[in-house]
Coordinates of C-alpha atoms and ligand atoms in Angstrom, one line a residue:
X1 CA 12.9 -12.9 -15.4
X2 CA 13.6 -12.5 -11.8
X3 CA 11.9 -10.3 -9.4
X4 CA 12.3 -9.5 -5.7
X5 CA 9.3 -7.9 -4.2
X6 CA 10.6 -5.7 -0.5
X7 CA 7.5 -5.9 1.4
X8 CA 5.5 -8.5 -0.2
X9 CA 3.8 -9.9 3.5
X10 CA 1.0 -6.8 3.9
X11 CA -2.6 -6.3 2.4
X12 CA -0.6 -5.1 -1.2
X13 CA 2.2 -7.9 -1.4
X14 CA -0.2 -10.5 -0.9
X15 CA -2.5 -9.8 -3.8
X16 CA 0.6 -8.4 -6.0
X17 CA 3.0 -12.4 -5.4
X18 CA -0.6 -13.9 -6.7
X19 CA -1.1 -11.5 -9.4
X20 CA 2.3 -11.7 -10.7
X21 CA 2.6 -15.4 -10.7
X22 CA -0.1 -15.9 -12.6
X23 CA 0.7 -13.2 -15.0
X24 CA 4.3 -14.4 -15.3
X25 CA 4.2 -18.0 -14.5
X26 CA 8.3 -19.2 -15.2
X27 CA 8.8 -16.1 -13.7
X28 CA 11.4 -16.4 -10.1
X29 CA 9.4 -14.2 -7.7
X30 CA 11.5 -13.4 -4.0
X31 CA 10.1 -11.4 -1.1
X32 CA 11.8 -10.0 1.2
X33 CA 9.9 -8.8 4.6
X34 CA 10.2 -8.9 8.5
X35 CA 6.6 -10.0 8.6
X36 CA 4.9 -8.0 10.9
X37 CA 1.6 -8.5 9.8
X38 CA 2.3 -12.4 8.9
X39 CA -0.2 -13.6 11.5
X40 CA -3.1 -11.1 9.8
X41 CA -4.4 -13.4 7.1
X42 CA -7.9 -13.1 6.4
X43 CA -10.5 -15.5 4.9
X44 CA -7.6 -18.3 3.7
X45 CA -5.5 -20.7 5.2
X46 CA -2.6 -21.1 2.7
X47 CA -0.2 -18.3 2.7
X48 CA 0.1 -16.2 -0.4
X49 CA 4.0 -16.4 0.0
X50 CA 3.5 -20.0 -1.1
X51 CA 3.0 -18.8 -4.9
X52 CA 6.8 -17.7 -4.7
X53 CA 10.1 -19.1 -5.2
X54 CA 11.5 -18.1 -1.8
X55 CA 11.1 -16.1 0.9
X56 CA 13.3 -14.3 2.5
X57 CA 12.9 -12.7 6.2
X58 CA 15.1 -9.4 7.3
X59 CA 14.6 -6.0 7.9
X60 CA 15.0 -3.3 5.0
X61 CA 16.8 -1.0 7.9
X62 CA 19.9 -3.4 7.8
X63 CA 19.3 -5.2 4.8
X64 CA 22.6 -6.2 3.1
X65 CA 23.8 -5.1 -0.2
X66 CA 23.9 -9.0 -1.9
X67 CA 20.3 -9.5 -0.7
X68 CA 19.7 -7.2 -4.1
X69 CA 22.1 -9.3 -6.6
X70 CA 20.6 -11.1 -9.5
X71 CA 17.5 -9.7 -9.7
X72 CA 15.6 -8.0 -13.2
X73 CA 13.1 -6.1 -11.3
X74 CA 12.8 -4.8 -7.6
X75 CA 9.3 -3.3 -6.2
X76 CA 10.0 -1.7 -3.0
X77 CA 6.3 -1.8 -0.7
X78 CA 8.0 -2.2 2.8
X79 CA 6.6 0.9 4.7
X80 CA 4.9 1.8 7.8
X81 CA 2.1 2.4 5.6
X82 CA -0.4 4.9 6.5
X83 CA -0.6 8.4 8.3
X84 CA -1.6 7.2 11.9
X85 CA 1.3 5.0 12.1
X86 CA 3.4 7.4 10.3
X87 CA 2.2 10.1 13.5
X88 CA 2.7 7.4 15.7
X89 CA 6.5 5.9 14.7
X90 CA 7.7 9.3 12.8
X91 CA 11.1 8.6 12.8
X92 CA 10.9 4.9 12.0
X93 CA 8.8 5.9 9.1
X94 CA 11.0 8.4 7.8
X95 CA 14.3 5.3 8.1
X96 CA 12.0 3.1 6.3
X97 CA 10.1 4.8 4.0
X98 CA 13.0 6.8 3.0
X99 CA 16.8 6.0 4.0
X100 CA 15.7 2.5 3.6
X101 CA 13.7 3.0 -0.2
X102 CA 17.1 4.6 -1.2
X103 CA 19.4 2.2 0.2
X104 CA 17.3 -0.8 -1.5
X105 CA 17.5 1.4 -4.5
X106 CA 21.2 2.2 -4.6
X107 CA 21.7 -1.3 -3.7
X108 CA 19.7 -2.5 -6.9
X109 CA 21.3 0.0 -9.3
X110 CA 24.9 -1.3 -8.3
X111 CA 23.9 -5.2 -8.9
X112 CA 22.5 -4.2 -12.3
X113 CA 19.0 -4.5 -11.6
X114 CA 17.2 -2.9 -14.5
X115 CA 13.8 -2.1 -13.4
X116 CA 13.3 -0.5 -10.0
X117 CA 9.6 -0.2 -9.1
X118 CA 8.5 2.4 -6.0
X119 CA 5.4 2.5 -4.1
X120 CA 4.5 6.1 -3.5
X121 CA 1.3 7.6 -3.2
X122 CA -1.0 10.6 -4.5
X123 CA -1.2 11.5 -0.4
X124 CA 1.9 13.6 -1.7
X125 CA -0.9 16.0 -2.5
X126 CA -2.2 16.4 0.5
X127 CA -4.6 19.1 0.7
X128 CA -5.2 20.6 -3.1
X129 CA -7.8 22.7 -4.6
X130 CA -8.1 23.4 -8.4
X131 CA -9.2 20.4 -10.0
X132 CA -7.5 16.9 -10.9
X133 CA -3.7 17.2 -9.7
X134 CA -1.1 16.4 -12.2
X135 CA 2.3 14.7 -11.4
X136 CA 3.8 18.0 -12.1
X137 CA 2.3 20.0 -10.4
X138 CA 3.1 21.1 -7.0
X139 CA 2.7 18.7 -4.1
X140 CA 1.6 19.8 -0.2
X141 CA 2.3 16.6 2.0
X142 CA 1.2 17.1 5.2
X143 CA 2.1 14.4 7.0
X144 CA 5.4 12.1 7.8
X145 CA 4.0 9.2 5.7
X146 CA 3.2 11.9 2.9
X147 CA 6.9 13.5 3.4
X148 CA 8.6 9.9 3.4
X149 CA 6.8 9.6 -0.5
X150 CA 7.8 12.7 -1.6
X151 CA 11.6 13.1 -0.3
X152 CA 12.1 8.8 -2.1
X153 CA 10.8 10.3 -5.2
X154 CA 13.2 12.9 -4.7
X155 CA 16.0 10.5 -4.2
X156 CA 15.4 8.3 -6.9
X157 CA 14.9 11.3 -9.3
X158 CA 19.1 12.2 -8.4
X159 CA 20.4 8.7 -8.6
X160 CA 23.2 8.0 -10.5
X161 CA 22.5 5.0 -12.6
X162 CA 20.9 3.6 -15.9
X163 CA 18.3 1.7 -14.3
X164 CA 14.9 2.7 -15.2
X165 CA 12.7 3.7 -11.6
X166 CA 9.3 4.0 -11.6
X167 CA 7.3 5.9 -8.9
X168 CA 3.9 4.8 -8.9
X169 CA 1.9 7.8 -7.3
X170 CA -1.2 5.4 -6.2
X171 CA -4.5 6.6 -5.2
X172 CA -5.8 5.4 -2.1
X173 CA -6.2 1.5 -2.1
X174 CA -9.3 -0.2 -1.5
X175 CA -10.4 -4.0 -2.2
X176 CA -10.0 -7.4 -1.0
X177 CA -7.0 -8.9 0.2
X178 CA -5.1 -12.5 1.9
X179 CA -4.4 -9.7 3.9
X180 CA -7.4 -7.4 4.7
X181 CA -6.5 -3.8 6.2
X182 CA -9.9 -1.8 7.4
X183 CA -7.8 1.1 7.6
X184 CA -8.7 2.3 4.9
X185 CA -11.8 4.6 3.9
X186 CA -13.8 2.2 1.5
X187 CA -13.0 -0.8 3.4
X188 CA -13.6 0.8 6.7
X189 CA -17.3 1.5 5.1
X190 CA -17.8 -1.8 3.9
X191 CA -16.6 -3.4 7.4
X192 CA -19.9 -0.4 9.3
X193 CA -21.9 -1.4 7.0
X194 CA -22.0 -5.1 7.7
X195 CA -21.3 -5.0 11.6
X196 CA -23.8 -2.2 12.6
X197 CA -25.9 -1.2 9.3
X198 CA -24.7 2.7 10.1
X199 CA -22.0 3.6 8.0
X200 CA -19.9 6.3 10.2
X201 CA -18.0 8.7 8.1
X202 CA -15.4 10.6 10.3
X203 CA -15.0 13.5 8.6
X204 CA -17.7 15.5 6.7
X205 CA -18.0 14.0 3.9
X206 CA -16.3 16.2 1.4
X207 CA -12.8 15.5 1.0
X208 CA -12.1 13.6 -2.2
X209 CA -9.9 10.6 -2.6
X210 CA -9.6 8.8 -5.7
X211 CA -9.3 5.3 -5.4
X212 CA -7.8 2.2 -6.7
X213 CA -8.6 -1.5 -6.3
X214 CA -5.7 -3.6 -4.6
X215 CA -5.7 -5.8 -8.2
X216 CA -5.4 -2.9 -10.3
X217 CA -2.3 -1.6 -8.5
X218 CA -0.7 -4.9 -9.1
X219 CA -1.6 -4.1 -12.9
X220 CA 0.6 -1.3 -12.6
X221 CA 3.7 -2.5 -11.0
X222 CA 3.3 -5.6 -13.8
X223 CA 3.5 -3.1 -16.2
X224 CA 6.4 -1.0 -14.1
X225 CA 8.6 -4.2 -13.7
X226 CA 9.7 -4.5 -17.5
X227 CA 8.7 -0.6 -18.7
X228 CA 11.1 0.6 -21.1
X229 CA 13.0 3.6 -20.7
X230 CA 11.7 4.8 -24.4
X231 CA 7.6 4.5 -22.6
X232 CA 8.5 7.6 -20.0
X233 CA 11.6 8.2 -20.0
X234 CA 14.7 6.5 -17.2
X235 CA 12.9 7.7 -14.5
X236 CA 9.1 8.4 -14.3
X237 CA 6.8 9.6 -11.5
X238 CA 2.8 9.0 -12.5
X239 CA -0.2 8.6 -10.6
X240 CA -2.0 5.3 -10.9
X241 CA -5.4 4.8 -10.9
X242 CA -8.1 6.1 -13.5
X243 CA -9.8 9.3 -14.0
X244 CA -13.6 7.9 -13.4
X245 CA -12.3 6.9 -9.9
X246 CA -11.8 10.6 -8.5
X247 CA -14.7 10.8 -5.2
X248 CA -16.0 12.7 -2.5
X249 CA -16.0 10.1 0.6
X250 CA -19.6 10.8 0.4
X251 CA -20.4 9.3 -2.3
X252 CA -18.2 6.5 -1.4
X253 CA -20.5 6.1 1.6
X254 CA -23.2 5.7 -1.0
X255 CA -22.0 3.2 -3.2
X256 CA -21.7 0.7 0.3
X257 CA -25.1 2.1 1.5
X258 CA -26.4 1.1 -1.9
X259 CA -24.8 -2.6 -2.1
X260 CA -25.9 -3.3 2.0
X261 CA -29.3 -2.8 1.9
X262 CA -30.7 -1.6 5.3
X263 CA -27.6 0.8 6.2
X264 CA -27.4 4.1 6.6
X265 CA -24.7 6.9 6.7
X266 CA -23.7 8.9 9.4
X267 CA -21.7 12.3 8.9
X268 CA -19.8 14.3 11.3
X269 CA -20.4 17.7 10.4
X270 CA -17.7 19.0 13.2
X271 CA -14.9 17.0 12.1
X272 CA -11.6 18.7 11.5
X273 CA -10.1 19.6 8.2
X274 CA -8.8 16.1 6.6
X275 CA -4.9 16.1 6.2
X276 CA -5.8 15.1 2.2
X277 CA -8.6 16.2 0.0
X278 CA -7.5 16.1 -3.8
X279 CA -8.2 14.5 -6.8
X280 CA -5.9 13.2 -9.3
X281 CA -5.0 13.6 -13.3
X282 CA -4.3 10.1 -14.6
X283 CA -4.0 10.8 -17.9
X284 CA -0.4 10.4 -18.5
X285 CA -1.2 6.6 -16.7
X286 CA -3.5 5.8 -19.7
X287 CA -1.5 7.1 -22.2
X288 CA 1.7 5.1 -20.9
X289 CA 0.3 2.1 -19.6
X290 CA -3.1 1.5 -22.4
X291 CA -2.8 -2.6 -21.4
X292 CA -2.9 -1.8 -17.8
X293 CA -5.8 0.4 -17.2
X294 CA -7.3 -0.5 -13.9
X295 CA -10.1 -2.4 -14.6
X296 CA -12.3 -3.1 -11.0
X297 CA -14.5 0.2 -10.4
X298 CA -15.9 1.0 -7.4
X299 CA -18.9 -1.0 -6.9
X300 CA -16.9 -4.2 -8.0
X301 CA -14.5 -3.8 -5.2
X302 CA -17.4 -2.9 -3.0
X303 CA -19.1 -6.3 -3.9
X304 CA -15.8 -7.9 -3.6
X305 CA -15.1 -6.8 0.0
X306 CA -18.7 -7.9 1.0
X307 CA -17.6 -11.0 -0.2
X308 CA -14.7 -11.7 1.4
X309 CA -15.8 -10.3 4.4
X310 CA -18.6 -12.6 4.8
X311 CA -16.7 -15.4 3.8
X312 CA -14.7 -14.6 7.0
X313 CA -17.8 -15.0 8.8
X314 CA -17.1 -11.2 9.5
X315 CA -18.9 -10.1 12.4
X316 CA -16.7 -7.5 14.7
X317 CA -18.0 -4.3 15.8
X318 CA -15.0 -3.2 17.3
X319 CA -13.0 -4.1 14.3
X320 CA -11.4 -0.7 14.8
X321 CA -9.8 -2.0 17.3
X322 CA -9.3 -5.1 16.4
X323 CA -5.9 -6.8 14.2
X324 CA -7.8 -5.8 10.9
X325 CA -6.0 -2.1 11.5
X326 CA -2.3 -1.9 11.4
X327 CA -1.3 0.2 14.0
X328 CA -3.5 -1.9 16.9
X329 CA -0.9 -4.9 15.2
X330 CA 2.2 -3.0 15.8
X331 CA 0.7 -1.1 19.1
X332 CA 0.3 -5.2 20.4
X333 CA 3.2 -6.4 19.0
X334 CA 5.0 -3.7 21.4
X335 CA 2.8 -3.9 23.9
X336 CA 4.1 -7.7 24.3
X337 CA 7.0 -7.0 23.9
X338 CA 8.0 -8.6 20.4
X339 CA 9.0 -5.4 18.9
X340 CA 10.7 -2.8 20.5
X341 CA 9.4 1.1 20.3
X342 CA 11.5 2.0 17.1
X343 CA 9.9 -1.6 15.5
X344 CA 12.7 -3.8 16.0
X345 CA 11.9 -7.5 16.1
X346 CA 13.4 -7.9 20.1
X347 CA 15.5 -11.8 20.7
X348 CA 13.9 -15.1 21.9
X349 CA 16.4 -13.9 24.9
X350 CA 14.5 -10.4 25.5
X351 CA 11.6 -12.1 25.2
X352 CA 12.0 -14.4 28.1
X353 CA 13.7 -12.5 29.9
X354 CA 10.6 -10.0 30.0
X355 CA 8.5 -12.7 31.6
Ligands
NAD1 N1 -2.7 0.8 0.7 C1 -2.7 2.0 0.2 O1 -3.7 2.7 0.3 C2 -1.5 2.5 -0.5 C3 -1.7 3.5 -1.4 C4 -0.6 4.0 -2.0 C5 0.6 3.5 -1.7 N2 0.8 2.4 -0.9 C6 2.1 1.9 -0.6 O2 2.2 0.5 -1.1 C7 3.1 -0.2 -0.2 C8 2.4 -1.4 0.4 O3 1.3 -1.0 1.1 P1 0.5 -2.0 2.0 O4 -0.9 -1.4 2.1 O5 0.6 -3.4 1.5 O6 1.2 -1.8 3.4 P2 1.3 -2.9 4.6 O7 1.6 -2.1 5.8 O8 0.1 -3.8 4.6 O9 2.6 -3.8 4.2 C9 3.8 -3.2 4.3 C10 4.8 -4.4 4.4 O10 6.1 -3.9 4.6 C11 6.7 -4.6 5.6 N3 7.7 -3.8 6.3 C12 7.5 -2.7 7.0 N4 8.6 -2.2 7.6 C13 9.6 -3.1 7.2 C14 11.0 -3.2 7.5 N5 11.6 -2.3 8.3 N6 11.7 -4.2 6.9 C15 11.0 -5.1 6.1 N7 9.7 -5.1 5.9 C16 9.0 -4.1 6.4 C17 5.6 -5.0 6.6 O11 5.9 -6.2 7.4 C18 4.5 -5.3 5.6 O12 4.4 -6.6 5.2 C19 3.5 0.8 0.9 O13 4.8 1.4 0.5 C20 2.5 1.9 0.8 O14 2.9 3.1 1.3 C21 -0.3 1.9 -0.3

């Protein structure tokens, strides 16, 4: 088997090139990414990208039809991954979390690529009451990272081929990673907790998010990359993660206040209405996917961030404004003028001439 993972240098790729090449070990595993975050590794000093076969450096705005040729299975990551920068790069996240998806995917289907795996997300559902959303029922994305999910899905659902496309509607990720992010809510916790003992939740505590452990959504794109047709039918759209992981941040804020002892948790009962509040049905994940249940729950990956996070000698207070968050990355990579304002990697030329 031969895979090409699009994306594989952030805080997902990383653990997903590991997981796969030790699940699939004469497996050929590519990437294909234009490394913004390469520099962020966090708590090792041998790349992940060494567990594959070859790496390949581009962006997914130009990439080139052959780059796709000879592959079994694609999983498409590359994204400007969360809502701030989504807010932030709008357009650039609609040309690469959409156009982009749908050129890679076009792209695959005409080489004869037979498994085409997408990255989306339960943010889809944005704000939701009524209980435990289900993957047909109707979605409310709210913001451009949210649209960019829902209009690929879209996409993929019309395309013309025979190849079989899974949309992975992931809950929010959480865990330890080559490639830590604290950009997201139970990391973010983990990282207060540590640093300052107080455990700041930003909004008021209510919103739920169901969660999923960075390993367990490389379970599911293991399973994705050689699903059969007959298990979903050509084209399936279901939410990954498990049915015990549906929270309230607040309790999230308790499971870290539990596992730190000493910290406490601080709510802001003024906050603004989050942009997503809703839990998830994954029912039709376990029935389709029984061998690849997630299997980290939440106070595993809490303990596993602590971890890792000491083992980095973690110690930053202003970590929210440190590398550890993607936009401040791309806000510095601009800022020094590597990347230009629509995220263009700018020429050794540019580059001295701007100094
Ligand atoms: N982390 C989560 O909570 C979560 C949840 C649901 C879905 N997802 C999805 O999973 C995927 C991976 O997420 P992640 O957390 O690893 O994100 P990330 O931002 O850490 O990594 C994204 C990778 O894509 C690459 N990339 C971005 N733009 C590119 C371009 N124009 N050309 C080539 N490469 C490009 C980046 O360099 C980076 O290595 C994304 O599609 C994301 O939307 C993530």
């Amino acid at each position: 088997m031969k895979f090409l993972i699009v994306g594989n240098m952030g805080y997902v790729g990383s653990v997903l090139s590991k997981y796969l090449r030790a699940a699939r070990p004469d497996a050929t595993i590519d990437g294909f990414d234009n490394a913004y975050f390469a520099h962020c590794l966090t708590g090792v000093k041998v790349l992940p990208e060494r567990c594959l076969d070859e790496q390949f450096y581009g962006d997914v705005r130009t990439i080139g039809a052959d780059m796709l040729k000879g592959y079994d299975a694609v999983i498409q990551l590359a994204a400007i991954s969360n809502d701030p920068m989504g807010k932030q790069f709008e357009a650039v996240t609609m040309d690469v979390n959409q156009a982009s998806a749908l050129t890679v995917a076009r792209y695959a289907a005409e080489a004869g690529v037979k498994n085409f795996v997408f990255a989306s997300s339960c943010s889809v559902y944005g704000i939701a009451q009524g209980g435990p959303r289900k993957e047909g029922d109707p979605v409310n994305p709210i913001t451009a990272y949210a649209k960019s999910k829902i209009g690929t899905e879209q996409g993929l659902e019309t395309l013309d081929t025979d190849m079989v496309i899974t949309c992975l509607r992931f809950a929010t990720a959480c865990g330890m990673s080559d490639r830590l992010r604290l950009d997201l809510v139970l990391n973010d916790y983990v990282a207060c907790a540590l640093t300052s003992g107080q455990i700041t939740v930003l909004s008021d505590g209510t919103p739920w998010r169901p969660l999923i452990d960075v390993a367990d959504m490389a379970r599911a794109m293991d399973w994705s990359v050689d699903r059969q047709a007959e298990n979903g039918g050509r084209y399936l759209c279901v939410n990954a993660g498990s049915n015990s992981s549906n929270y309230q941040v607040k309790d999230l804020a308790e499971a870290v206040a539990a596992a730190v002892p000493g910290s406490r948790i601080s709510i802001n009962h003024a906050a603004p209405v989050d942009s997503r509040s809703y839990q998830a049905d994954f029912s039709l994940y376990e029935k389709l996917a029984p061998s690849h249940q997630p299997l980290v729950d939440l106070n595993q990956s809490v303990r596993n961030l602590i971890d890792g996070l000491r083992r980095m000698k973690f110690a930053d207070h202003d970590f929210r404004t440190s590398d550890l968050i993607r936009l401040v990355v791309l806000q510095d990579h601009i800022r020094n003028e590597r990347l230009s304002p629509d995220l263009e990697w700018l020429n050794v030329e540019a580059l001295k001439a701007a100094q």
